PDB file of C-alpha atoms in Angstrom:
ATOM      1  CA  ALA J   1       0.000   0.000   0.000  1.00 43.00           C
ATOM      2  CA  ASP J   2       2.884   2.341   0.826  1.00 48.00           C
ATOM      3  CA  VAL J   3       4.549   1.754  -2.531  1.00 55.00           C
ATOM      4  CA  SER J   4       1.217   2.331  -4.262  1.00 81.00           C
ATOM      5  CA  TYR J   5       0.769   5.642  -2.444  1.00 82.00           C
ATOM      6  CA  LEU J   6       4.234   6.828  -3.465  1.00 86.00           C
ATOM      7  CA  ASP J   7       3.589   5.786  -7.053  1.00 88.00           C
ATOM      8  CA  GLU J   8       0.327   7.724  -7.110  1.00 89.00           C
ATOM      9  CA  LEU J   9       2.017  10.716  -5.518  1.00 88.00           C
ATOM     10  CA  GLU J  10       4.801  10.623  -8.099  1.00 90.00           C
ATOM     11  CA  ARG J  11       2.262  10.580 -10.929  1.00 90.00           C
ATOM     12  CA  ALA J  12       0.276  13.407  -9.344  1.00 90.00           C
ATOM     13  CA  LEU J  13       3.400  15.531  -8.875  1.00 90.00           C
ATOM     14  CA  ARG J  14       4.410  14.963 -12.483  1.00 90.00           C
ATOM     15  CA  ALA J  15       0.935  15.886 -13.702  1.00 88.00           C
ATOM     16  CA  ALA J  16       1.041  19.059 -11.587  1.00 86.00           C
ATOM     17  CA  GLY J  17       4.274  20.131 -13.292  1.00 87.00           C
ATOM     18  CA  VAL J  18       6.576  19.745 -10.288  1.00 88.00           C
ATOM     19  CA  PRO J  19      10.203  19.519 -11.531  1.00 88.00           C
ATOM     20  CA  ARG J  20      11.924  16.140 -11.400  1.00 89.00           C
ATOM     21  CA  THR J  21      14.532  17.103  -8.806  1.00 89.00           C
ATOM     22  CA  ARG J  22      11.867  18.541  -6.518  1.00 89.00           C
ATOM     23  CA  ARG J  23       9.702  15.451  -7.033  1.00 89.00           C
ATOM     24  CA  ALA J  24      12.579  13.255  -5.916  1.00 91.00           C
ATOM     25  CA  ARG J  25      13.024  15.237  -2.691  1.00 91.00           C
ATOM     26  CA  ILE J  26       9.298  15.193  -1.954  1.00 90.00           C
ATOM     27  CA  LEU J  27       9.037  11.453  -2.540  1.00 90.00           C
ATOM     28  CA  LEU J  28      12.060  10.816  -0.328  1.00 90.00           C
ATOM     29  CA  GLU J  29      10.510  12.860   2.468  1.00 88.00           C
ATOM     30  CA  PHE J  30       7.184  11.024   2.224  1.00 88.00           C
ATOM     31  CA  SER J  31       8.970   7.688   2.052  1.00 86.00           C
ATOM     32  CA  ASP J  32      10.721   8.509   5.329  1.00 85.00           C
ATOM     33  CA  HIS J  33       7.349   9.387   6.873  1.00 82.00           C
ATOM     34  CA  LEU J  34       5.931   6.029   5.846  1.00 80.00           C
ATOM     35  CA  VAL J  35       8.959   4.172   7.184  1.00 82.00           C
ATOM     36  CA  CYS J  36       8.560   5.879  10.557  1.00 85.00           C
ATOM     37  CA  ASP J  37       4.776   5.492  10.597  1.00 79.00           C
ATOM     38  CA  PRO J  38       3.320   3.086   8.020  1.00 76.00           C
ATOM     39  CA  ARG J  39      -0.204   4.125   9.040  1.00 77.00           C
ATOM     40  CA  ALA J  40       0.391   7.855   8.701  1.00 76.00           C
ATOM     41  CA  GLU J  41      -2.433   9.816   7.063  1.00 80.00           C
ATOM     42  CA  LEU J  42      -0.606  11.799   4.392  1.00 80.00           C
ATOM     43  CA  GLY J  43      -3.593  13.018   2.436  1.00 82.00           C
ATOM     44  CA  SER J  44      -4.749  12.470  -1.109  1.00 87.00           C
ATOM     45  CA  PRO J  45      -1.828  12.329  -3.589  1.00 88.00           C
ATOM     46  CA  GLN J  46      -3.639  14.783  -5.868  1.00 88.00           C
ATOM     47  CA  LEU J  47      -4.233  17.228  -3.023  1.00 90.00           C
ATOM     48  CA  VAL J  48      -0.643  16.951  -1.810  1.00 90.00           C
ATOM     49  CA  ALA J  49       0.672  17.507  -5.337  1.00 89.00           C
ATOM     50  CA  GLU J  50      -1.514  20.580  -5.825  1.00 87.00           C
ATOM     51  CA  ARG J  51      -0.299  22.082  -2.552  1.00 87.00           C
ATOM     52  CA  PHE J  52       3.319  21.681  -3.570  1.00 89.00           C
ATOM     53  CA  ALA J  53       2.572  23.064  -7.036  1.00 87.00           C
ATOM     54  CA  ALA J  54       0.782  26.061  -5.501  1.00 84.00           C
ATOM     55  CA  GLU J  55       3.803  26.871  -3.345  1.00 84.00           C
ATOM     56  CA  LEU J  56       6.231  26.448  -6.215  1.00 88.00           C
ATOM     57  CA  ARG J  57       4.281  28.354  -8.877  1.00 87.00           C
ATOM     58  CA  LEU J  58       4.541  31.718  -7.144  1.00 85.00           C
ATOM     59  CA  VAL J  59       8.261  31.336  -6.491  1.00 87.00           C
ATOM     60  CA  SER J  60       8.860  30.148 -10.055  1.00 91.00           C
ATOM     61  CA  THR J  61       6.771  32.974 -11.514  1.00 91.00           C
ATOM     62  CA  ARG J  62       8.630  35.611  -9.514  1.00 90.00           C
ATOM     63  CA  GLN J  63      11.957  34.125 -10.594  1.00 92.00           C
ATOM     64  CA  ALA J  64      10.847  33.965 -14.233  1.00 94.00           C
ATOM     65  CA  ARG J  65       9.777  37.604 -14.070  1.00 93.00           C
ATOM     66  CA  LEU J  66      13.155  38.648 -12.678  1.00 94.00           C
ATOM     67  CA  VAL J  67      15.132  36.643 -15.247  1.00 96.00           C
ATOM     68  CA  ALA J  68      12.968  38.063 -18.037  1.00 96.00           C
ATOM     69  CA  PHE J  69      13.633  41.616 -16.878  1.00 95.00           C
ATOM     70  CA  CYS J  70      17.373  40.961 -16.911  1.00 95.00           C
ATOM     71  CA  ALA J  71      17.168  39.461 -20.404  1.00 96.00           C
ATOM     72  CA  LEU J  72      15.094  42.366 -21.712  1.00 95.00           C
ATOM     73  CA  ALA J  73      17.452  44.881 -20.110  1.00 94.00           C
ATOM     74  CA  LEU J  74      20.359  43.174 -21.856  1.00 94.00           C
ATOM     75  CA  THR J  75      18.432  43.309 -25.129  1.00 94.00           C
ATOM     76  CA  ALA J  76      17.786  47.020 -24.681  1.00 92.00           C
ATOM     77  CA  GLY J  77      21.436  47.597 -23.869  1.00 91.00           C
ATOM     78  CA  SER J  78      22.523  45.738 -26.989  1.00 89.00           C
ATOM     79  CA  LEU J  79      20.710  48.347 -29.083  1.00 87.00           C
ATOM     80  CA  THR J  80      23.367  50.870 -28.091  1.00 83.00           C
ATOM     81  CA  VAL J  81      25.809  49.085 -30.396  1.00 75.00           C
ATOM     82  CA  THR J  82      26.092  51.720 -33.082  1.00 57.00           C
ATOM     83  CA  GLY J  83      25.792  50.874 -36.743  1.00 54.00           C
ATOM     84  CA  GLY J  84      27.236  52.279 -39.894  1.00 54.00           C
ATOM     85  CA  ARG J  85      25.346  54.280 -42.488  1.00 60.00           C
ATOM     86  CA  PRO J  86      21.682  53.267 -42.250  1.00 62.00           C
ATOM     87  CA  GLY J  87      19.687  53.233 -45.430  1.00 66.00           C
ATOM     88  CA  GLY J  88      17.405  51.185 -47.590  1.00 78.00           C
ATOM     89  CA  ILE J  89      13.943  49.790 -47.119  1.00 86.00           C
ATOM     90  CA  VAL J  90      15.156  46.717 -45.226  1.00 84.00           C
ATOM     91  CA  TYR J  91      16.930  48.804 -42.614  1.00 84.00           C
ATOM     92  CA  ALA J  92      13.906  51.109 -42.288  1.00 85.00           C
ATOM     93  CA  VAL J  93      11.455  48.237 -41.782  1.00 88.00           C
ATOM     94  CA  ALA J  94      13.774  46.684 -39.203  1.00 89.00           C
ATOM     95  CA  SER J  95      13.959  50.021 -37.386  1.00 87.00           C
ATOM     96  CA  VAL J  96      10.162  50.202 -37.173  1.00 87.00           C
ATOM     97  CA  ALA J  97      10.068  46.634 -35.845  1.00 91.00           C
ATOM     98  CA  ILE J  98      12.613  47.525 -33.172  1.00 92.00           C
ATOM     99  CA  VAL J  99      10.602  50.551 -32.056  1.00 89.00           C
ATOM    100  CA  LEU J 100       7.289  48.688 -31.928  1.00 91.00           C
ATOM    101  CA  GLY J 101       8.772  45.563 -30.359  1.00 93.00           C
ATOM    102  CA  GLY J 102      10.600  47.627 -27.776  1.00 92.00           C
ATOM    103  CA  GLN J 103       7.428  49.460 -26.802  1.00 92.00           C
ATOM    104  CA  VAL J 104       5.438  46.241 -26.458  1.00 93.00           C
ATOM    105  CA  ALA J 105       8.194  44.654 -24.362  1.00 94.00           C
ATOM    106  CA  LEU J 106       8.380  47.712 -22.104  1.00 92.00           C
ATOM    107  CA  VAL J 107       4.627  47.940 -21.565  1.00 92.00           C
ATOM    108  CA  CYS J 108       4.239  44.203 -20.919  1.00 93.00           C
ATOM    109  CA  GLY J 109       7.200  44.253 -18.551  1.00 91.00           C
ATOM    110  CA  VAL J 110       5.672  47.072 -16.528  1.00 90.00           C
ATOM    111  CA  LEU J 111       2.274  45.340 -16.514  1.00 90.00           C
ATOM    112  CA  ALA J 112       3.915  42.168 -15.193  1.00 90.00           C
ATOM    113  CA  LEU J 113       4.861  44.072 -12.039  1.00 86.00           C
ATOM    114  CA  LEU J 114       1.299  45.054 -11.172  1.00 82.00           C
ATOM    115  CA  PRO J 115      -0.359  41.853  -9.870  1.00 71.00           C
ATOM    116  CA  SER J 116       0.975  40.973  -6.435  1.00 65.00           C
ATOM    117  CA  LEU J 117       2.260  37.426  -5.944  1.00 64.00           C
ATOM    118  CA  ARG J 118       2.138  36.819  -2.212  1.00 60.00           C
ATOM    119  CA  ARG J 119       0.010  33.754  -1.469  1.00 58.00           C
ATOM    120  CA  PRO J 120      -0.293  30.286  -3.015  1.00 53.00           C
ATOM    121  CA  GLY J 121      -3.917  31.183  -3.711  1.00 56.00           C
ATOM    122  CA  ASP J 122      -2.827  33.885  -6.165  1.00 68.00           C
ATOM    123  CA  ALA J 123      -2.901  31.402  -9.045  1.00 73.00           C
ATOM    124  CA  GLY J 124      -4.943  33.730 -11.237  1.00 78.00           C
ATOM    125  CA  ALA J 125      -2.415  36.517 -10.772  1.00 82.00           C
ATOM    126  CA  ALA J 126       0.384  34.083 -11.612  1.00 86.00           C
ATOM    127  CA  VAL J 127      -1.291  33.212 -14.920  1.00 87.00           C
ATOM    128  CA  VAL J 128      -1.639  36.876 -15.877  1.00 89.00           C
ATOM    129  CA  VAL J 129       1.964  37.631 -14.921  1.00 91.00           C
ATOM    130  CA  GLN J 130       3.196  34.664 -16.949  1.00 92.00           C
ATOM    131  CA  ARG J 131       1.242  35.800 -20.000  1.00 92.00           C
ATOM    132  CA  ARG J 132       2.590  39.322 -19.721  1.00 94.00           C
ATOM    133  CA  VAL J 133       6.151  38.108 -19.268  1.00 95.00           C
ATOM    134  CA  GLY J 134       5.768  35.717 -22.202  1.00 95.00           C
ATOM    135  CA  THR J 135       4.492  38.509 -24.442  1.00 96.00           C
ATOM    136  CA  ALA J 136       7.362  40.760 -23.367  1.00 96.00           C
ATOM    137  CA  LEU J 137       9.871  38.031 -24.228  1.00 96.00           C
ATOM    138  CA  ALA J 138       8.240  37.469 -27.619  1.00 96.00           C
ATOM    139  CA  ALA J 139       8.457  41.192 -28.339  1.00 96.00           C
ATOM    140  CA  GLY J 140      12.088  41.136 -27.244  1.00 95.00           C
ATOM    141  CA  GLY J 141      12.683  38.287 -29.680  1.00 96.00           C
ATOM    142  CA  ALA J 142      11.216  40.401 -32.481  1.00 95.00           C
ATOM    143  CA  VAL J 143      13.598  43.207 -31.538  1.00 95.00           C
ATOM    144  CA  VAL J 144      16.580  40.843 -31.664  1.00 95.00           C
ATOM    145  CA  LEU J 145      15.515  39.526 -35.066  1.00 94.00           C
ATOM    146  CA  ALA J 146      15.148  43.042 -36.446  1.00 93.00           C
ATOM    147  CA  GLN J 147      18.503  43.994 -34.938  1.00 91.00           C
ATOM    148  CA  SER J 148      20.116  41.045 -36.713  1.00 91.00           C
ATOM    149  CA  VAL J 149      18.539  42.140 -40.004  1.00 90.00           C
ATOM    150  CA  GLN J 150      19.981  45.608 -39.508  1.00 86.00           C
ATOM    151  CA  ALA J 151      23.411  44.168 -38.779  1.00 85.00           C
ATOM    152  CA  ALA J 152      23.302  42.130 -41.978  1.00 85.00           C
ATOM    153  CA  SER J 153      22.123  45.079 -44.074  1.00 82.00           C
ATOM    154  CA  GLU J 154      24.877  47.407 -42.855  1.00 79.00           C
ATOM    155  CA  ALA J 155      27.734  44.907 -42.602  1.00 74.00           C
ATOM    156  CA  GLY J 156      29.473  46.290 -45.677  1.00 71.00           C
ATOM    157  CA  SER J 157      29.741  49.777 -44.188  1.00 73.00           C
ATOM    158  CA  LEU J 158      31.285  48.705 -40.869  1.00 70.00           C
ATOM    159  CA  SER J 159      34.786  47.876 -39.802  1.00 75.00           C
ATOM    160  CA  ALA J 160      35.574  44.274 -38.913  1.00 80.00           C
ATOM    161  CA  TRP J 161      35.284  44.718 -35.155  1.00 80.00           C
ATOM    162  CA  ARG J 162      32.065  46.731 -35.391  1.00 80.00           C
ATOM    163  CA  THR J 163      30.568  44.116 -37.686  1.00 81.00           C
ATOM    164  CA  ALA J 164      31.441  41.444 -35.135  1.00 86.00           C
ATOM    165  CA  ALA J 165      29.897  43.542 -32.359  1.00 85.00           C
ATOM    166  CA  ALA J 166      26.753  44.186 -34.415  1.00 84.00           C
ATOM    167  CA  PHE J 167      26.184  40.432 -34.790  1.00 89.00           C
ATOM    168  CA  ALA J 168      27.382  39.447 -31.316  1.00 91.00           C
ATOM    169  CA  ALA J 169      24.963  41.795 -29.530  1.00 91.00           C
ATOM    170  CA  PRO J 170      21.729  40.193 -30.804  1.00 92.00           C
ATOM    171  CA  ALA J 171      23.264  36.723 -30.450  1.00 93.00           C
ATOM    172  CA  LEU J 172      23.953  37.342 -26.761  1.00 94.00           C
ATOM    173  CA  SER J 173      20.474  38.781 -26.300  1.00 94.00           C
ATOM    174  CA  SER J 174      18.965  35.702 -27.963  1.00 95.00           C
ATOM    175  CA  VAL J 175      20.672  33.400 -25.477  1.00 96.00           C
ATOM    176  CA  ALA J 176      19.411  35.485 -22.553  1.00 96.00           C
ATOM    177  CA  LEU J 177      15.854  35.540 -23.913  1.00 96.00           C
ATOM    178  CA  LEU J 178      15.862  31.779 -24.479  1.00 97.00           C
ATOM    179  CA  LEU J 179      17.044  31.172 -20.918  1.00 96.00           C
ATOM    180  CA  ALA J 180      14.293  33.448 -19.638  1.00 96.00           C
ATOM    181  CA  ARG J 181      11.718  31.622 -21.766  1.00 96.00           C
ATOM    182  CA  ARG J 182      12.880  28.306 -20.366  1.00 94.00           C
ATOM    183  CA  ARG J 183      12.466  29.590 -16.820  1.00 93.00           C
ATOM    184  CA  LEU J 184       9.012  30.898 -17.684  1.00 95.00           C
ATOM    185  CA  ARG J 185       8.047  27.543 -19.170  1.00 92.00           C
ATOM    186  CA  GLY J 186       8.815  25.876 -15.854  1.00 90.00           C
ATOM    187  CA  ALA J 187       6.452  28.278 -14.086  1.00 90.00           C
ATOM    188  CA  GLU J 188       3.754  27.697 -16.701  1.00 90.00           C
ATOM    189  CA  ARG J 189       3.858  23.935 -16.152  1.00 88.00           C
ATOM    190  CA  LEU J 190       3.049  24.570 -12.497  1.00 86.00           C
ATOM    191  CA  THR J 191       0.057  26.767 -13.372  1.00 83.00           C
ATOM    192  CA  GLN J 192      -2.391  24.508 -15.157  1.00 74.00           C
ATOM    193  CA  ILE J 193      -5.490  26.619 -14.604  1.00 69.00           C
ATOM    194  CA  ALA J 194      -7.645  28.845 -16.765  1.00 64.00           C
ATOM    195  CA  ALA J 195      -6.706  32.510 -16.958  1.00 68.00           C
ATOM    196  CA  PRO J 196      -8.947  34.834 -14.921  1.00 71.00           C
ATOM    197  CA  ASP J 197     -11.327  37.105 -16.816  1.00 68.00           C
ATOM    198  CA  TRP J 198      -9.640  40.336 -15.812  1.00 74.00           C
ATOM    199  CA  SER J 199     -10.027  43.763 -17.355  1.00 78.00           C
ATOM    200  CA  TRP J 200      -9.243  47.387 -16.692  1.00 84.00           C
ATOM    201  CA  PRO J 201     -12.039  49.979 -16.715  1.00 85.00           C
ATOM    202  CA  THR J 202     -12.523  51.460 -20.180  1.00 85.00           C
ATOM    203  CA  PRO J 203     -11.999  55.079 -18.994  1.00 88.00           C
ATOM    204  CA  VAL J 204      -8.601  54.112 -17.565  1.00 88.00           C
ATOM    205  CA  LEU J 205      -7.494  52.458 -20.809  1.00 87.00           C
ATOM    206  CA  ALA J 206      -8.766  55.402 -22.843  1.00 89.00           C
ATOM    207  CA  SER J 207      -6.969  57.898 -20.610  1.00 92.00           C
ATOM    208  CA  ILE J 208      -3.682  56.003 -20.877  1.00 88.00           C
ATOM    209  CA  GLY J 209      -3.984  55.738 -24.657  1.00 89.00           C
ATOM    210  CA  ILE J 210      -4.848  59.396 -25.126  1.00 92.00           C
ATOM    211  CA  GLY J 211      -2.091  60.465 -22.751  1.00 92.00           C
ATOM    212  CA  ALA J 212       0.551  58.380 -24.534  1.00 89.00           C
ATOM    213  CA  THR J 213      -0.592  59.668 -27.921  1.00 90.00           C
ATOM    214  CA  ALA J 214      -0.522  63.286 -26.766  1.00 92.00           C
ATOM    215  CA  LEU J 215       2.906  62.820 -25.204  1.00 91.00           C
ATOM    216  CA  MET J 216       4.293  61.365 -28.430  1.00 89.00           C
ATOM    217  CA  ALA J 217       2.790  64.187 -30.492  1.00 90.00           C
ATOM    218  CA  ALA J 218       4.102  66.897 -28.172  1.00 92.00           C
ATOM    219  CA  GLY J 219       7.544  65.335 -27.859  1.00 90.00           C
ATOM    220  CA  SER J 220       7.931  64.849 -31.604  1.00 88.00           C
ATOM    221  CA  THR J 221       6.757  68.391 -32.297  1.00 91.00           C
ATOM    222  CA  TRP J 222       9.367  69.710 -29.868  1.00 92.00           C
ATOM    223  CA  THR J 223      12.289  67.602 -31.060  1.00 88.00           C
ATOM    224  CA  GLU J 224      11.538  67.831 -34.793  1.00 83.00           C
ATOM    225  CA  HIS J 225      10.366  71.462 -34.693  1.00 85.00           C
ATOM    226  CA  SER J 226       7.426  70.455 -36.857  1.00 87.00           C
ATOM    227  CA  ALA J 227       3.768  70.299 -35.874  1.00 88.00           C
ATOM    228  CA  PHE J 228       3.027  68.084 -38.866  1.00 87.00           C
ATOM    229  CA  GLU J 229       5.715  65.604 -37.811  1.00 86.00           C
ATOM    230  CA  GLY J 230       4.376  65.620 -34.264  1.00 86.00           C
ATOM    231  CA  LEU J 231       0.791  65.012 -35.333  1.00 90.00           C
ATOM    232  CA  THR J 232       1.865  62.247 -37.710  1.00 90.00           C
ATOM    233  CA  ARG J 233       3.861  60.398 -35.079  1.00 85.00           C
ATOM    234  CA  GLY J 234       1.111  60.922 -32.542  1.00 88.00           C
ATOM    235  CA  ALA J 235      -1.431  59.406 -34.924  1.00 90.00           C
ATOM    236  CA  VAL J 236       0.834  56.419 -35.575  1.00 87.00           C
ATOM    237  CA  GLU J 237       1.324  55.949 -31.837  1.00 86.00           C
ATOM    238  CA  GLY J 238      -2.415  56.081 -31.204  1.00 89.00           C
ATOM    239  CA  LEU J 239      -3.088  53.560 -33.961  1.00 90.00           C
ATOM    240  CA  ALA J 240      -0.404  51.226 -32.606  1.00 87.00           C
ATOM    241  CA  ILE J 241      -1.895  51.414 -29.106  1.00 88.00           C
ATOM    242  CA  ALA J 242      -5.381  50.650 -30.420  1.00 90.00           C
ATOM    243  CA  LEU J 243      -4.162  47.675 -32.460  1.00 89.00           C
ATOM    244  CA  CYS J 244      -2.145  46.259 -29.559  1.00 87.00           C
ATOM    245  CA  LEU J 245      -5.091  46.621 -27.194  1.00 87.00           C
ATOM    246  CA  ALA J 246      -7.364  44.880 -29.683  1.00 88.00           C
ATOM    247  CA  GLY J 247      -4.919  42.064 -30.351  1.00 89.00           C
ATOM    248  CA  LEU J 248      -3.310  41.571 -26.942  1.00 88.00           C
ATOM    249  CA  GLY J 249      -5.776  43.124 -24.510  1.00 87.00           C
ATOM    250  CA  ARG J 250      -7.391  39.876 -23.388  1.00 86.00           C
ATOM    251  CA  ARG J 251      -4.118  37.986 -23.149  1.00 86.00           C
ATOM    252  CA  LEU J 252      -2.627  40.726 -20.982  1.00 88.00           C
ATOM    253  CA  GLY J 253      -5.663  40.968 -18.701  1.00 85.00           C
ATOM    254  CA  LEU J 254      -6.667  44.424 -19.939  1.00 87.00           C
ATOM    255  CA  ARG J 255      -9.891  43.469 -21.715  1.00 82.00           C
ATOM    256  CA  ALA J 256     -12.313  40.871 -20.405  1.00 77.00           C
ATOM    257  CA  ALA J 257     -13.775  38.186 -22.622  1.00 64.00           C
ATOM    258  CA  SER J 258     -17.140  38.889 -20.998  1.00 55.00           C
ATOM    259  CA  ASP J 259     -18.905  42.086 -20.077  1.00 44.00           C
ATOM    260  CA  ARG J 260     -17.756  41.818 -16.487  1.00 45.00           C
ATOM    261  CA  GLN J 261     -15.209  44.458 -15.488  1.00 42.00           C
ATOM    262  CA  LEU J 262     -12.674  43.452 -12.854  1.00 41.00           C
ATOM    263  CA  ALA J 263      -9.957  45.864 -11.836  1.00 42.00           C
ATOM    264  CA  VAL J 264      -6.389  44.586 -11.631  1.00 42.00           C
TER     265      VAL J 264
END
């Protein structure tokens, strides 16, 4: 009966996403309990596994969030590697991708900080944080890809060492992002629940969008000394915000799938 219980517990822990090394320690601890007291009431294997998964998911999610921030910071820093003489449609498209991807990564990274992760019962918050971190990492990956395209397009205008640096920077960022994604995947395996139907109030979202658009328009007008340039960039910024909210709002917990409005 004892062996059967440990077998069931091992299967339940695996199904709950508990890592192999942690499963081994848990099984060893429970085996010792059964050796000391063969009649010990240890609880349902499924319930025990869920309790361990609940404790681990918050720790893993916090760690994944921290690693992702470090990887994204490294990616942002790699953009400071200066290029040669930019030009051409390929370089221009890659530049737009870097700007948009960088903005999405920044916004998702900031959003990932908002839900508090304090109790094992905060599983819903963990799901939202994981989705936001995952989206930020995907956007960071798009930035790295665009950066690599830029490096390839300008390689002929750079010296040997600057060419090497232009390719090494996105390569290093890619490794960091992949490591962060692997850490996030471990947290996701521990969080096998449906995402909560969260949303932000529409007036709050509208105010943020209008404020960001106005800030872009005013800043561009000031730096470019052109009202037309400011209005154009402001309009592009507003359109980008609207498209991102429409496409990613539900995944990021900003728009609810139902009519119910729940504040983060």
